[in-house]
mmCIF file of C-alpha atoms in Angstrom:
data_model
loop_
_atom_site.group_PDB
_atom_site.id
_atom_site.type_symbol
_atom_site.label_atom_id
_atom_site.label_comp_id
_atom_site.label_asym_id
_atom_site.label_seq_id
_atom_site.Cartn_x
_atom_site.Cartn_y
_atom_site.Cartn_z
ATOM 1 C CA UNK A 700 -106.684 -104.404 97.644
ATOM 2 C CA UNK A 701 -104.632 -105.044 100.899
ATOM 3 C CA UNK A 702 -102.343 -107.085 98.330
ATOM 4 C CA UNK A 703 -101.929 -104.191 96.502
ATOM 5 C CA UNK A 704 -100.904 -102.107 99.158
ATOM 6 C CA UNK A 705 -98.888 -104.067 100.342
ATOM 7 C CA UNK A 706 -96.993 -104.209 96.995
ATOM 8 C CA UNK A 707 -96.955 -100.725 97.264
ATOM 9 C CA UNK A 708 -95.018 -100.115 100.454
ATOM 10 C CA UNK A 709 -92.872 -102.820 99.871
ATOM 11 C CA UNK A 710 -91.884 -101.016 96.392
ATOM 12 C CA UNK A 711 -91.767 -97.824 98.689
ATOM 13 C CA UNK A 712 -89.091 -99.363 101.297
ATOM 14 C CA UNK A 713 -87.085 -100.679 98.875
ATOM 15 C CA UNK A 714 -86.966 -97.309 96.896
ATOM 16 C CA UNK A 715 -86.170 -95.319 99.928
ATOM 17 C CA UNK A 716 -82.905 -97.940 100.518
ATOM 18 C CA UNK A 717 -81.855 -97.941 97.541
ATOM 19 C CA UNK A 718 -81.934 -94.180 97.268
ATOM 20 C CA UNK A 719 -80.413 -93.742 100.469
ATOM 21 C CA UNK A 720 -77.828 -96.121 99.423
ATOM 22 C CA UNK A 721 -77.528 -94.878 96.351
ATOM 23 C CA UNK A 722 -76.531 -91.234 97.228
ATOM 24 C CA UNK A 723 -73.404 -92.564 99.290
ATOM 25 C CA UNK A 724 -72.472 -95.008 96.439
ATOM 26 C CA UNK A 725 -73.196 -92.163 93.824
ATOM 27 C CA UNK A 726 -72.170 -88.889 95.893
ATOM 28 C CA UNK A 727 -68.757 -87.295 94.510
ATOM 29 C CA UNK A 728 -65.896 -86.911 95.883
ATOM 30 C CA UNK A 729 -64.843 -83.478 97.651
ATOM 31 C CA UNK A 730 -61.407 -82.774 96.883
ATOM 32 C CA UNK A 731 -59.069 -80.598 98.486
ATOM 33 C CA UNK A 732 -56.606 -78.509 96.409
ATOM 34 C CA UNK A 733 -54.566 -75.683 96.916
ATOM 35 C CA UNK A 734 -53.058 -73.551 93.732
ATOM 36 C CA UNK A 735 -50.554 -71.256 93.599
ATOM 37 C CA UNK A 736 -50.828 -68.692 90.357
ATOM 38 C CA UNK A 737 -50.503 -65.723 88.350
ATOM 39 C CA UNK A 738 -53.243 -64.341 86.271
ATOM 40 C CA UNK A 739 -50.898 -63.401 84.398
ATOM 41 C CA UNK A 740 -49.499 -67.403 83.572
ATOM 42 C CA UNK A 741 -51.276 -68.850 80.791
ATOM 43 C CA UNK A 742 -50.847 -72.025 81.763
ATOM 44 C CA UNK A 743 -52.137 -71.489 85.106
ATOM 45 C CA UNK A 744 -55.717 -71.080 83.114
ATOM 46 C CA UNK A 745 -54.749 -74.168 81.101
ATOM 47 C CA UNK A 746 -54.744 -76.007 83.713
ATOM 48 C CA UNK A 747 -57.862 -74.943 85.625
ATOM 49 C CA UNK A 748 -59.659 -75.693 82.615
ATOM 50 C CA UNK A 749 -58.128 -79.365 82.295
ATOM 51 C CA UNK A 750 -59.018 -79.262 86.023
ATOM 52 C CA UNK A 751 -62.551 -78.221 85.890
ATOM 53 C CA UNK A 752 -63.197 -80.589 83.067
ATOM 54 C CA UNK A 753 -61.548 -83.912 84.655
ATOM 55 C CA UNK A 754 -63.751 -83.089 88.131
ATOM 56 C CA UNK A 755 -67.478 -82.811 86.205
ATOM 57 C CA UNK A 756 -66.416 -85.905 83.958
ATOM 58 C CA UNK A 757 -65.976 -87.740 87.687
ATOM 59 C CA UNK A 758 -68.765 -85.984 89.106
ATOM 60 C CA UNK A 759 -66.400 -84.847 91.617
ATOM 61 C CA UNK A 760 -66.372 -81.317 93.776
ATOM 62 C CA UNK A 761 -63.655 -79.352 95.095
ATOM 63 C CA UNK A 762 -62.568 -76.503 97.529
ATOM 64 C CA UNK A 763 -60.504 -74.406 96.007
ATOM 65 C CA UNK A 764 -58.000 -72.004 97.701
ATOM 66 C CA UNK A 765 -56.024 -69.895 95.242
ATOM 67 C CA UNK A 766 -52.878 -68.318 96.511
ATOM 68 C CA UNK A 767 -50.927 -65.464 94.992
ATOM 69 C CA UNK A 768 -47.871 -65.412 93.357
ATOM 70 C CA UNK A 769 -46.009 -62.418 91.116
ATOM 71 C CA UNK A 770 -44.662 -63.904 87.292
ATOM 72 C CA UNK A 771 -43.319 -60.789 86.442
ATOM 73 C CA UNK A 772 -41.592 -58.571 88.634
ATOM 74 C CA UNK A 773 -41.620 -54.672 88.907
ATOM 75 C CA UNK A 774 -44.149 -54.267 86.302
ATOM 76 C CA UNK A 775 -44.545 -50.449 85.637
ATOM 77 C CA UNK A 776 -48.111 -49.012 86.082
ATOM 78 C CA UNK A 777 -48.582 -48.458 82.287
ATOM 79 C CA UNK A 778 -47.981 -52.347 81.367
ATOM 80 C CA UNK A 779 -45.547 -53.348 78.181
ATOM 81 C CA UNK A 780 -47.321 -55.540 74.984
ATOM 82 C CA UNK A 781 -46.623 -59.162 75.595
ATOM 83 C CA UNK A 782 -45.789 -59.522 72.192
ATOM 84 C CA UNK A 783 -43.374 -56.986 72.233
ATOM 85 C CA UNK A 784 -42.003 -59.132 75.270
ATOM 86 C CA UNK A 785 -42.070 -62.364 74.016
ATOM 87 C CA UNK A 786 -40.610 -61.712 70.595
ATOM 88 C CA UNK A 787 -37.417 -60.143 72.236
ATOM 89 C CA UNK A 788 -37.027 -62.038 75.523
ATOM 90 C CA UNK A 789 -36.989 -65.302 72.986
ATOM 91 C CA UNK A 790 -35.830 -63.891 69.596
ATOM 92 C CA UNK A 791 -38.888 -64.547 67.552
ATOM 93 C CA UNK A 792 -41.218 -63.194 65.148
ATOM 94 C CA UNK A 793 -44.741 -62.050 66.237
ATOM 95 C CA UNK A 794 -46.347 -63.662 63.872
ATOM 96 C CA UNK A 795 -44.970 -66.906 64.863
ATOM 97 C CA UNK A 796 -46.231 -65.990 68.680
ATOM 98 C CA UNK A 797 -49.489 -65.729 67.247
ATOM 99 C CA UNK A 798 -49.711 -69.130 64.650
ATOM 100 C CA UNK A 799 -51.179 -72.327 66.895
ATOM 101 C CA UNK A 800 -49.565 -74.110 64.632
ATOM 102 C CA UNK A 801 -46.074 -73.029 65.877
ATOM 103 C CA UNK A 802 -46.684 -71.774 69.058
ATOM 104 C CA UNK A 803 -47.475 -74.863 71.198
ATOM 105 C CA UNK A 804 -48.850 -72.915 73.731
ATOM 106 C CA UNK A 805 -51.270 -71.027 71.399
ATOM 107 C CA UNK A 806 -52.300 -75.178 71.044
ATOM 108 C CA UNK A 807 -52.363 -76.364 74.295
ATOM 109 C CA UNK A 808 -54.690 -73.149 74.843
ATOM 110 C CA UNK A 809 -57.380 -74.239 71.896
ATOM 111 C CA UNK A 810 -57.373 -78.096 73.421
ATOM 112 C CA UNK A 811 -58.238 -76.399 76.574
ATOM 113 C CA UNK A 812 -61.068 -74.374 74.647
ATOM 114 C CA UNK A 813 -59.496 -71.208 74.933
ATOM 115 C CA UNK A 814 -59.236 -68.486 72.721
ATOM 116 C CA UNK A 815 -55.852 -67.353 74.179
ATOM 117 C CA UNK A 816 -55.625 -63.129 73.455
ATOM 118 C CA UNK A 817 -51.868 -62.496 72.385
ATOM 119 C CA UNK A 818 -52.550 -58.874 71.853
ATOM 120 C CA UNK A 819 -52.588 -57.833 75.396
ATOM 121 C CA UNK A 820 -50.880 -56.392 77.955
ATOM 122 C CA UNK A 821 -48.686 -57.493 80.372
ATOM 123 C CA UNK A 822 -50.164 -55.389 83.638
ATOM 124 C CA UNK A 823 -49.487 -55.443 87.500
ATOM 125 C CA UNK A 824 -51.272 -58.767 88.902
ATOM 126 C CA UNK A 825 -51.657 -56.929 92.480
ATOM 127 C CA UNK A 826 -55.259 -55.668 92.838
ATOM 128 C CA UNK A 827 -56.198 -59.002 91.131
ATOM 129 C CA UNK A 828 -55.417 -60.873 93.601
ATOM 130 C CA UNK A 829 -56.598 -58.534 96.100
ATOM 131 C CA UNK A 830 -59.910 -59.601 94.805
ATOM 132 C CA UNK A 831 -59.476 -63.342 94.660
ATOM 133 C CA UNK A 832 -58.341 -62.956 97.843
ATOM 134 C CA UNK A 833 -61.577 -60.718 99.365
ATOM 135 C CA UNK A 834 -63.733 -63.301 96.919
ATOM 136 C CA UNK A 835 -62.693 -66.228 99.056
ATOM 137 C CA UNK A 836 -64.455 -64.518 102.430
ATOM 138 C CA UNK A 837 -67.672 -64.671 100.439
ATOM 139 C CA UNK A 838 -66.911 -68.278 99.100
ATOM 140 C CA UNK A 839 -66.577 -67.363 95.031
ATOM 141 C CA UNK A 840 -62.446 -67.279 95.121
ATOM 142 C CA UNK A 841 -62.962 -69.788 92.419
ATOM 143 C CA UNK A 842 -65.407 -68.013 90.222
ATOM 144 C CA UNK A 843 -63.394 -65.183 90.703
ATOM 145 C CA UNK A 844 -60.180 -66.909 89.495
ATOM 146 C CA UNK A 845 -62.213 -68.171 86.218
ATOM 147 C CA UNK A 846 -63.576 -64.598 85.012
ATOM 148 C CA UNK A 847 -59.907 -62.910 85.620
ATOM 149 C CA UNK A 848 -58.689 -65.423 83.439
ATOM 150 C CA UNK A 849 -61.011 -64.788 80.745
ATOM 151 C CA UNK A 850 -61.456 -61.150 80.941
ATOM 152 C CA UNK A 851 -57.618 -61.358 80.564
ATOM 153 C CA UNK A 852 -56.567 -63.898 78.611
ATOM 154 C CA UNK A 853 -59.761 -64.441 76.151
ATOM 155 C CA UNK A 854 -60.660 -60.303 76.235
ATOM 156 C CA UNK A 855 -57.350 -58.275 76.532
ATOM 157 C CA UNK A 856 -58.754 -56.206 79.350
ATOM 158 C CA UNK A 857 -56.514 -54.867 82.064
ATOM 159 C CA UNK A 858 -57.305 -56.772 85.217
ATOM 160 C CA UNK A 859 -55.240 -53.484 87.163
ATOM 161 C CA UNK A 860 -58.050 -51.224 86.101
ATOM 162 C CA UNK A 861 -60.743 -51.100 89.222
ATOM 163 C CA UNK A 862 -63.585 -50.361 86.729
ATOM 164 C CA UNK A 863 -62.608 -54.003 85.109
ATOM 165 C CA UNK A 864 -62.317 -55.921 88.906
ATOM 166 C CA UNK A 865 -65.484 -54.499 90.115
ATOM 167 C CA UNK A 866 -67.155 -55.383 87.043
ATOM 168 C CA UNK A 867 -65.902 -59.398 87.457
ATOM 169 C CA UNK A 868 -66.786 -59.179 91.337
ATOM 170 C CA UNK A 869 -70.478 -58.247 89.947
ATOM 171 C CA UNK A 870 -70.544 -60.792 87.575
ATOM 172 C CA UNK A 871 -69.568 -63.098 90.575
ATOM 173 C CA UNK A 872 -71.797 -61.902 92.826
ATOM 174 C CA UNK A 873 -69.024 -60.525 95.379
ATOM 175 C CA UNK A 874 -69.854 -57.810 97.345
ATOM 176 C CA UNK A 875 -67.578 -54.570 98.717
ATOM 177 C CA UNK A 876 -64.535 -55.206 96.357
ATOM 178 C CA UNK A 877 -64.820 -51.993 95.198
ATOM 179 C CA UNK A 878 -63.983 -49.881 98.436
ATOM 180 C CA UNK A 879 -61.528 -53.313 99.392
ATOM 181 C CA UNK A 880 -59.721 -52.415 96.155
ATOM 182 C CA UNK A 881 -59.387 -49.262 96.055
ATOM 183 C CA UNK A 882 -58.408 -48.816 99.498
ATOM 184 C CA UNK A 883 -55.291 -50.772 99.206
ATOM 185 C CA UNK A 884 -56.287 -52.358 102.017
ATOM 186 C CA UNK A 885 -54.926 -56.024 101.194
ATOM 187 C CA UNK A 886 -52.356 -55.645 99.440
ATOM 188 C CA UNK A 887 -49.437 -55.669 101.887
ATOM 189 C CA UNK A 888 -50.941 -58.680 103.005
ATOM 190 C CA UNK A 889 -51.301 -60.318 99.472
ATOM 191 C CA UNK A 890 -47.773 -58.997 99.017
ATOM 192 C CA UNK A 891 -46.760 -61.039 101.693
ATOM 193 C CA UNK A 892 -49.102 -64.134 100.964
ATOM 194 C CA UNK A 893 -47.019 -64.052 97.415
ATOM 195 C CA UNK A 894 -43.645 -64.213 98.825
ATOM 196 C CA UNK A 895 -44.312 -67.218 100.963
ATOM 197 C CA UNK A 896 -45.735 -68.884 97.755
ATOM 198 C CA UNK A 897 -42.475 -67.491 95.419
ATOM 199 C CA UNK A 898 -40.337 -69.277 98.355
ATOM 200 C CA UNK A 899 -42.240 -72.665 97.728
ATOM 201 C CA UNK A 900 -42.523 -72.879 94.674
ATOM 202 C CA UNK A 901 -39.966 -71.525 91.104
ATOM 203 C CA UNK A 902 -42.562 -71.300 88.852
ATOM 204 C CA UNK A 903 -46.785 -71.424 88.335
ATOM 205 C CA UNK A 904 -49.161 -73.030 88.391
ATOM 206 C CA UNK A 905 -48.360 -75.085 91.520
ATOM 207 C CA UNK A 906 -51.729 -77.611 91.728
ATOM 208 C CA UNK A 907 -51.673 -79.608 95.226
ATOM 209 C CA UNK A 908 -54.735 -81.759 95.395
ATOM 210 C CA UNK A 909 -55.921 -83.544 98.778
ATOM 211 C CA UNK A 910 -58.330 -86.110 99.022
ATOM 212 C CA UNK A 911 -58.377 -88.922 102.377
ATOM 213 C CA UNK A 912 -54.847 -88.722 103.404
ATOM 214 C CA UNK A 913 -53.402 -88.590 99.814
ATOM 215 C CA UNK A 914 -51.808 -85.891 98.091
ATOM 216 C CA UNK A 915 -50.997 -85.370 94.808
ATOM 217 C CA UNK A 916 -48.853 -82.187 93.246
ATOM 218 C CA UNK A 917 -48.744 -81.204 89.710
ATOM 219 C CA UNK A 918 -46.565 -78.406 88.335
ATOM 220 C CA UNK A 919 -46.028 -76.482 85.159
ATOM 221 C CA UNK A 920 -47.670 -76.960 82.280
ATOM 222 C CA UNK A 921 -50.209 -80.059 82.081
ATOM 223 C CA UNK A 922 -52.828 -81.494 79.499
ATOM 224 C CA UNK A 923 -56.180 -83.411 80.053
ATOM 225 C CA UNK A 924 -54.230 -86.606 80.396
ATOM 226 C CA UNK A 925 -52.318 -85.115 83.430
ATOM 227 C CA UNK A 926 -55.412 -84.493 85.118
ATOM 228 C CA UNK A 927 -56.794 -87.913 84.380
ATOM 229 C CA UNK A 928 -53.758 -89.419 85.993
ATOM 230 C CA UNK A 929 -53.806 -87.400 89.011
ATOM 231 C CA UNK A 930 -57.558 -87.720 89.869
ATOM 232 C CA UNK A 931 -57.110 -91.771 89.606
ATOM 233 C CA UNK A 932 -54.291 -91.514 92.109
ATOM 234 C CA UNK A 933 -57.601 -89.960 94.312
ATOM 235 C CA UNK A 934 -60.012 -92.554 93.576
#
């Protein structure tokens, strides 16, 4: 009997080592990284997805601080169809917008498994990031972020409308957006956060990823590969 025991507690010691050792061999990384987007820049959700996919494949975390930044300028209240846009600002047809197969961006959207919403409108990006901005007090910027994107990009629904943002703060759990929104309360201060960004940085999404002293920026669009070569450059 005593041999048994003894067995026992050796097997216990050894099991409480190795699990002690193993959650510091085994814990993942925390990352630091700092974005500057537009909900309105498709490849701004690209490359959160591409993001959010490379960190589970490492088992890796990150803090996330999203920071605003204004793709189209003097939008008018009512919006204008980015289709409409897009097939006069580069002289093609919008059915050719709307084909994956000749719209590389429609492609680099599917790879990314998203179902990217052409029919939309092109709306004012301001109370959006009003609410990334009061999601990041109550630690669910990030969440935020995600839903926009999708209610957006994926849906078609106006992420100006204050019915649509308090519905996504909800869904995240965030609470007061909807008196922070439709105060106005932020949004000098968001307007001001964006022109710092727009004075850093020509164009979105502007990734900056920290981790122990290095630092590694990606810019424009990127693809899974991208984010597998930046995350090494952590390791």
């Amino acid at each position: 009997l005593k041999g048994v025991q003894g067995v026992v507690m050796l097997a216990l010691r050894r099991s409480a080592v190795l699990g002690r050792f193993g959650r510091r061999l085994f814990s993942g990384k925390v990352v630091d990284i700092e974005v500057i987007s537009d909900q309105a820049c498709p490849w701004c959700f690209i490359g959160k997805k591409h993001l959010d996919t490379a960190l589970s494949r490492r088992g890796w975390s990150a803090s996330v601080h999203w920071r605003p930044y204004f793709l189209y300028h003097d939008v008018p209240p009512e919006g204008f169809s980015l289709l409409s846009f897009l097939a006069k600002e580069y002289g093609m047809d919008e059915d050719i917008l709307k084909d994956p197969d000749l719209n590389p961006m429609l492609a680099a959207a599917k790879d990314a498994g998203i179902n990217l919403n052409y029919d939309r409108m092109v709306v004012p990006t301001l109370r959006a990031h009003c609410l990334i901005h009061h999601a990041h007090q109550q630690g669910k910027g990030h969440a935020v972020v995600d839903r926009l994107f999708s209610v957006y990009m994926e849906d078609g629904k106006r992420i100006d409308d204050l019915e649509v943002l308090t519905q996504i703060a909800n869904d995240c759990s965030v609470t007061g957006a909807g008196d922070v929104l439709e105060s106005g309360a932020l949004e000098e201060t968001i307007r001001s956060e964006a022109k710092q960004a727009m004075s850093e940085t020509k164009g979105v999404p502007h990734f900056t990823l920290r981790h122990s002293g290095t630092e590694v920026v990606l810019h424009g669009s990127t693809d899974a590969s991208d984010w597998e070569e930046a995350l090494g450059k952590l390791e």
